[in-house]
mmCIF file of C-alpha atoms in Angstrom:
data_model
loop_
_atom_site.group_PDB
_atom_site.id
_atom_site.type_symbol
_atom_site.label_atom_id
_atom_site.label_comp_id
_atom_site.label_asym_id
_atom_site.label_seq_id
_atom_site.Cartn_x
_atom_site.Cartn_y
_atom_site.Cartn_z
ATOM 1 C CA UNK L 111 0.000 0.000 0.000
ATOM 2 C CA UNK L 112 0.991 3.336 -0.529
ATOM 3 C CA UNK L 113 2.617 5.591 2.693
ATOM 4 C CA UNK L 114 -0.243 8.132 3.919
ATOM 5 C CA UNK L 115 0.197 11.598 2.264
ATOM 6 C CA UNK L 116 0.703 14.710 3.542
ATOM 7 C CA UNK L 117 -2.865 17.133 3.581
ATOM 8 C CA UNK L 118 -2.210 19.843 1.523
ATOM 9 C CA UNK L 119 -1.661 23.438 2.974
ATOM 10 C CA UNK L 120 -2.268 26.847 1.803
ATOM 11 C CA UNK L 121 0.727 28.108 -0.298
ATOM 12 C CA UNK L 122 2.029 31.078 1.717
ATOM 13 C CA UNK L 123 3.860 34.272 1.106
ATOM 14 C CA UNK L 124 7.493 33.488 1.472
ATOM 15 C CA UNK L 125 8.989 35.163 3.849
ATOM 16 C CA UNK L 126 11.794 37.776 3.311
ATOM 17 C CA UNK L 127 15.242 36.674 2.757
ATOM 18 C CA UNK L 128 18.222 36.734 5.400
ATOM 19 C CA UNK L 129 21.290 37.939 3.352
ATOM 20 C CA UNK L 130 23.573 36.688 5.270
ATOM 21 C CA UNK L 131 21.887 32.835 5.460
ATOM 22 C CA UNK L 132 20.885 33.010 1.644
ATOM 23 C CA UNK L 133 25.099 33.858 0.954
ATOM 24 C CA UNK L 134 25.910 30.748 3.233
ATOM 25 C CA UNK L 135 23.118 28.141 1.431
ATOM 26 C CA UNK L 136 24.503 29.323 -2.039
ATOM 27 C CA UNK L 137 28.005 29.476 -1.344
ATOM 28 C CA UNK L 138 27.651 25.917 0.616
ATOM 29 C CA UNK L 139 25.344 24.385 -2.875
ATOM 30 C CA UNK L 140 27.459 25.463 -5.126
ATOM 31 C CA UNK L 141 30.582 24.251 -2.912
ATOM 32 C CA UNK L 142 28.914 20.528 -2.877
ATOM 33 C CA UNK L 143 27.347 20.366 -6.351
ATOM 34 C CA UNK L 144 29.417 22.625 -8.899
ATOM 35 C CA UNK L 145 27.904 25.537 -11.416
ATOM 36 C CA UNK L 146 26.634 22.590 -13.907
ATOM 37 C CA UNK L 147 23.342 20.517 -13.517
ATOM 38 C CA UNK L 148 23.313 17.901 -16.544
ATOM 39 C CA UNK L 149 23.343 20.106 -19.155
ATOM 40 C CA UNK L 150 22.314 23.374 -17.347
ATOM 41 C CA UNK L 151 23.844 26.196 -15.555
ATOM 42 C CA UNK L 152 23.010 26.216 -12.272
ATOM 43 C CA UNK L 153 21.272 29.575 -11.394
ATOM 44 C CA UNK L 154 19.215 31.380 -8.807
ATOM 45 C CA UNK L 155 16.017 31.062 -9.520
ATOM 46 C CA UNK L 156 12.995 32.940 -7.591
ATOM 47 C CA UNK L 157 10.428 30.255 -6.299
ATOM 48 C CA UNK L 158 6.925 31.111 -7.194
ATOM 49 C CA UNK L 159 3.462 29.433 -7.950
ATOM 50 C CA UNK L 160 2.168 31.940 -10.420
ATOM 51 C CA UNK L 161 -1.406 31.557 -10.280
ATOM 52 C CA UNK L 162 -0.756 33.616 -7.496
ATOM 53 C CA UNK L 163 -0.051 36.565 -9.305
ATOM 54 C CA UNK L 164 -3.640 36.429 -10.593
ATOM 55 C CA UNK L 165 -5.395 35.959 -7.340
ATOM 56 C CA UNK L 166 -5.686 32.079 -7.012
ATOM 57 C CA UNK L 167 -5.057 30.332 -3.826
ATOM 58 C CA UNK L 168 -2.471 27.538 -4.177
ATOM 59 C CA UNK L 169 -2.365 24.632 -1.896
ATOM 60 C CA UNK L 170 0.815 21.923 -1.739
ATOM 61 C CA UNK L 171 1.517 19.045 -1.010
ATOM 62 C CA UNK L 172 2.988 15.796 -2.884
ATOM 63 C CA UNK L 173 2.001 17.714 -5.822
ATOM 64 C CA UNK L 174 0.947 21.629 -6.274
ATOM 65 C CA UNK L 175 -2.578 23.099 -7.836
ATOM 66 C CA UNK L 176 -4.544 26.199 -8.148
ATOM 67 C CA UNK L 177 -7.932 26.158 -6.523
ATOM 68 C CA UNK L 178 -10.454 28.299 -9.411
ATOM 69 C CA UNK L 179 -11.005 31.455 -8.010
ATOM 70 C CA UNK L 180 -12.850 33.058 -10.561
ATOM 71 C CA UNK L 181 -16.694 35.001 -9.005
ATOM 72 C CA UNK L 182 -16.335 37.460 -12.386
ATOM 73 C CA UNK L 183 -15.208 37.751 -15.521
ATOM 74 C CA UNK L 184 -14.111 41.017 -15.075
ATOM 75 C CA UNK L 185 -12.229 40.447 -11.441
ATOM 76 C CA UNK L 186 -8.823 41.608 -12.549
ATOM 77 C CA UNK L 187 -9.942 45.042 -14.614
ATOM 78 C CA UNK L 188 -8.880 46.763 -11.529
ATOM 79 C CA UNK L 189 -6.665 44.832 -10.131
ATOM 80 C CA UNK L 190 -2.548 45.866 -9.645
ATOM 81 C CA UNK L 191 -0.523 42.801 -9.246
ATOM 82 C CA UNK L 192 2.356 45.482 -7.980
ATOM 83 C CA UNK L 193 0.011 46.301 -4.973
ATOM 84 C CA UNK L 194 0.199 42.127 -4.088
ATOM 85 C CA UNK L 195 2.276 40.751 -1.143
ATOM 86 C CA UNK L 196 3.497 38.385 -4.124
ATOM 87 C CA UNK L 197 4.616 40.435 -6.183
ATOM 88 C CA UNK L 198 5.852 42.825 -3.111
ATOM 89 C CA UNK L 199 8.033 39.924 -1.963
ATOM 90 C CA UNK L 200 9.181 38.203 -5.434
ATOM 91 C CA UNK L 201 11.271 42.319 -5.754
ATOM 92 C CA UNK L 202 12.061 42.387 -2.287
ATOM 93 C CA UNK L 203 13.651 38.769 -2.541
ATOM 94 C CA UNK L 204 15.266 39.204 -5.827
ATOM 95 C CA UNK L 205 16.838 42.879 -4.484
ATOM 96 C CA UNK L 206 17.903 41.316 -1.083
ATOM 97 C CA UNK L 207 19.560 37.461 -3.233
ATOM 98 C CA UNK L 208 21.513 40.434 -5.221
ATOM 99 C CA UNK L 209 22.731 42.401 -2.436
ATOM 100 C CA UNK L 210 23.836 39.100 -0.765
ATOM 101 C CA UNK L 211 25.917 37.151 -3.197
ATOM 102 C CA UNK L 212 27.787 37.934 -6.566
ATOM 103 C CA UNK L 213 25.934 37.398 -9.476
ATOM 104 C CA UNK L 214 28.945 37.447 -11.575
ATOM 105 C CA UNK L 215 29.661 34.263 -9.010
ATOM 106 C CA UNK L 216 26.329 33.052 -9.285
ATOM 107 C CA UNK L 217 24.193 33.968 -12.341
ATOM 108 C CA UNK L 218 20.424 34.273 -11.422
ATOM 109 C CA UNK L 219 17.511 33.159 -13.877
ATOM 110 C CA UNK L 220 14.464 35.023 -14.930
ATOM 111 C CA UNK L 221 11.322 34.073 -13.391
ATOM 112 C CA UNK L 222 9.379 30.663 -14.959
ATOM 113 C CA UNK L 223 6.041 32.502 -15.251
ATOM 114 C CA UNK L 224 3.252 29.660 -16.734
ATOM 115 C CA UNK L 225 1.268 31.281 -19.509
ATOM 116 C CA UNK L 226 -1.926 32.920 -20.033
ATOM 117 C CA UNK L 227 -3.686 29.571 -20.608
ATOM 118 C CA UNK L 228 -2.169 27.880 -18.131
ATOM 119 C CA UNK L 229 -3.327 30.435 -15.071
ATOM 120 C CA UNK L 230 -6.319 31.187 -16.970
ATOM 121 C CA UNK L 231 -6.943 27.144 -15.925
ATOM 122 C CA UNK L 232 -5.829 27.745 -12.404
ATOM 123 C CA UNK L 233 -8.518 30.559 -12.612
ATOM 124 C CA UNK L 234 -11.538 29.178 -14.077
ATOM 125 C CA UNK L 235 -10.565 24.813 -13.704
ATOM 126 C CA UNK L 236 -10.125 23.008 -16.763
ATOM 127 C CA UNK L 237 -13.825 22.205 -17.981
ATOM 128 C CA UNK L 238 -14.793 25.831 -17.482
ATOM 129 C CA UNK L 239 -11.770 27.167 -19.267
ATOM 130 C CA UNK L 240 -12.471 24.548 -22.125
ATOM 131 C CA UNK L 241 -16.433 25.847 -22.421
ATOM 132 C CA UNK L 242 -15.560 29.393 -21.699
ATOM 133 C CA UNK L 243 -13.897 29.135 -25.377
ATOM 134 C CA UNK L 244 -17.890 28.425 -26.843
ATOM 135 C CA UNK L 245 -19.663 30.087 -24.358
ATOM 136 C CA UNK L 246 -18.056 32.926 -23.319
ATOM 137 C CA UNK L 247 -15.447 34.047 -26.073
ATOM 138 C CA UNK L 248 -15.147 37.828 -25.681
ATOM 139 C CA UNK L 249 -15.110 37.170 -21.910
ATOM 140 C CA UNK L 250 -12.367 34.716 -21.606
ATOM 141 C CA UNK L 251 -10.374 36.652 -24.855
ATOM 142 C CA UNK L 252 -10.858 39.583 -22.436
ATOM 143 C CA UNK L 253 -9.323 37.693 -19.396
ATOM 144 C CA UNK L 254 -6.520 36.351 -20.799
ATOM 145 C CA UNK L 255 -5.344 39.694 -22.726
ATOM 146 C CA UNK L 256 -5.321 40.924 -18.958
ATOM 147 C CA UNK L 257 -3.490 38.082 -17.489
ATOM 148 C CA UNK L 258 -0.710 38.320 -20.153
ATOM 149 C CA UNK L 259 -0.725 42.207 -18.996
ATOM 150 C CA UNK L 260 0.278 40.599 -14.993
ATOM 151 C CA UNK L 261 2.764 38.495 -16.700
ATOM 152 C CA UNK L 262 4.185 40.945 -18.345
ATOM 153 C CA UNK L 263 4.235 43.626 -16.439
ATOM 154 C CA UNK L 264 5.715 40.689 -13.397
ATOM 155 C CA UNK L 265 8.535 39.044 -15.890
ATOM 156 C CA UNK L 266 9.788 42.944 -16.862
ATOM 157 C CA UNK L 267 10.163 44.582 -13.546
ATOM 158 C CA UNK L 268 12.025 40.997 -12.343
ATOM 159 C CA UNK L 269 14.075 40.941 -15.243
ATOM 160 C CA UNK L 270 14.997 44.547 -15.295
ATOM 161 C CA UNK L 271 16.671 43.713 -11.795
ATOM 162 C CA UNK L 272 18.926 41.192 -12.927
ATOM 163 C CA UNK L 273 22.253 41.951 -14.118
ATOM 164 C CA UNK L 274 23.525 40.470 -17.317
ATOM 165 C CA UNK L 275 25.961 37.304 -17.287
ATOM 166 C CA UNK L 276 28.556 37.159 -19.856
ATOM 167 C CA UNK L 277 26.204 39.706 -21.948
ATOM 168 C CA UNK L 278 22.760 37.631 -21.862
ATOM 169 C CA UNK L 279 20.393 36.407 -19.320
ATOM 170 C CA UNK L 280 19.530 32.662 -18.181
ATOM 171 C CA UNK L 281 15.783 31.189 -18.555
ATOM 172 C CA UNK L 282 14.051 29.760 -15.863
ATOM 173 C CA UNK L 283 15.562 26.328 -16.732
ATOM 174 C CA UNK L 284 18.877 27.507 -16.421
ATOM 175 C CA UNK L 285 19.660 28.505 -20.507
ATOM 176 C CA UNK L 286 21.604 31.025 -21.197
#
């Protein structure tokens, strides 16, 4: 039989970073396991679940999901993903990883954002994403022009921060 699994738990804000314990746990990784993973550069990557960024709660556990959180079509017309804890905390993070180690050391990668489809799923669940595309074209056309404004708008300010190694920039997988 399989071992018991963990409930899951609401995803929470990380918490700000300690310079001086972030220098020590990247200094001490790339110490034991080198600047190479396979193929890869290793580089310091920002952990987010970006449904997030769009208002969805996230729970974990052996695996992670977005619970739908749509109540209107229109929900995010107003809404300023810079005004969010998560995006307030992704900046924060990324300013206080630069301050604490060398990127020229240790390169850092953009952020892996999921796309407009994908989070438009974590919004609205799968089979009401997949009927939304009959039922309610202009509506979901309309939401998804506005989530690909969040990612945007995210991905830019977070990649504006990070300085360039040897000229270019490294994916969220780690390509240069």
């Amino acid at each position: 039989p399989a071992a018991p699994q963990p409930e899951p738990q609401p995803y929470e804000a990380p918490e700000l970073i300690d310079r001086a314990a972030f220098r020590a746990q990247t200094e001490d990784s790339y110490d034991r396991h080198g600047m190479m993973a396979d193929d890869f550069i290793r580089g310091i990557s920002p952990q987010l679940h970006t449904e997030v960024l769009v208002e969805c709660p996230v729970l974990q556990g052996v695996s992670n999901w977005a619970e739908p959180c749509v109540t209107a079509w229109n929900q995010l017309d107003d809404y300023v993903v810079e005004q969010t804890i998560w995006y307030q905390r992704l900046i924060e993070n990324t300013r206080r990883s630069l301050e604490a180690i060398d990127p020229e050391t240790y390169p850092f990668n953009c952020l892996g954002i999921r796309g407009p489809v994908d989070m438009a799923r974590g919004m609205l669940g799968a089979e009401v994403l997949c009927a939304a595309v009959y039922d309610h074209p202009q509506e979901l056309k309309d939401l998804l022009e506005r989530i690909t404004d969040i990612i945007i708008a995210t991905e830019q300010a977070h990649s504006r921060m990070l300085p360039l190694y040897e000229g270019g920039q490294f994916n969220h997988e780690g390509v240069w």
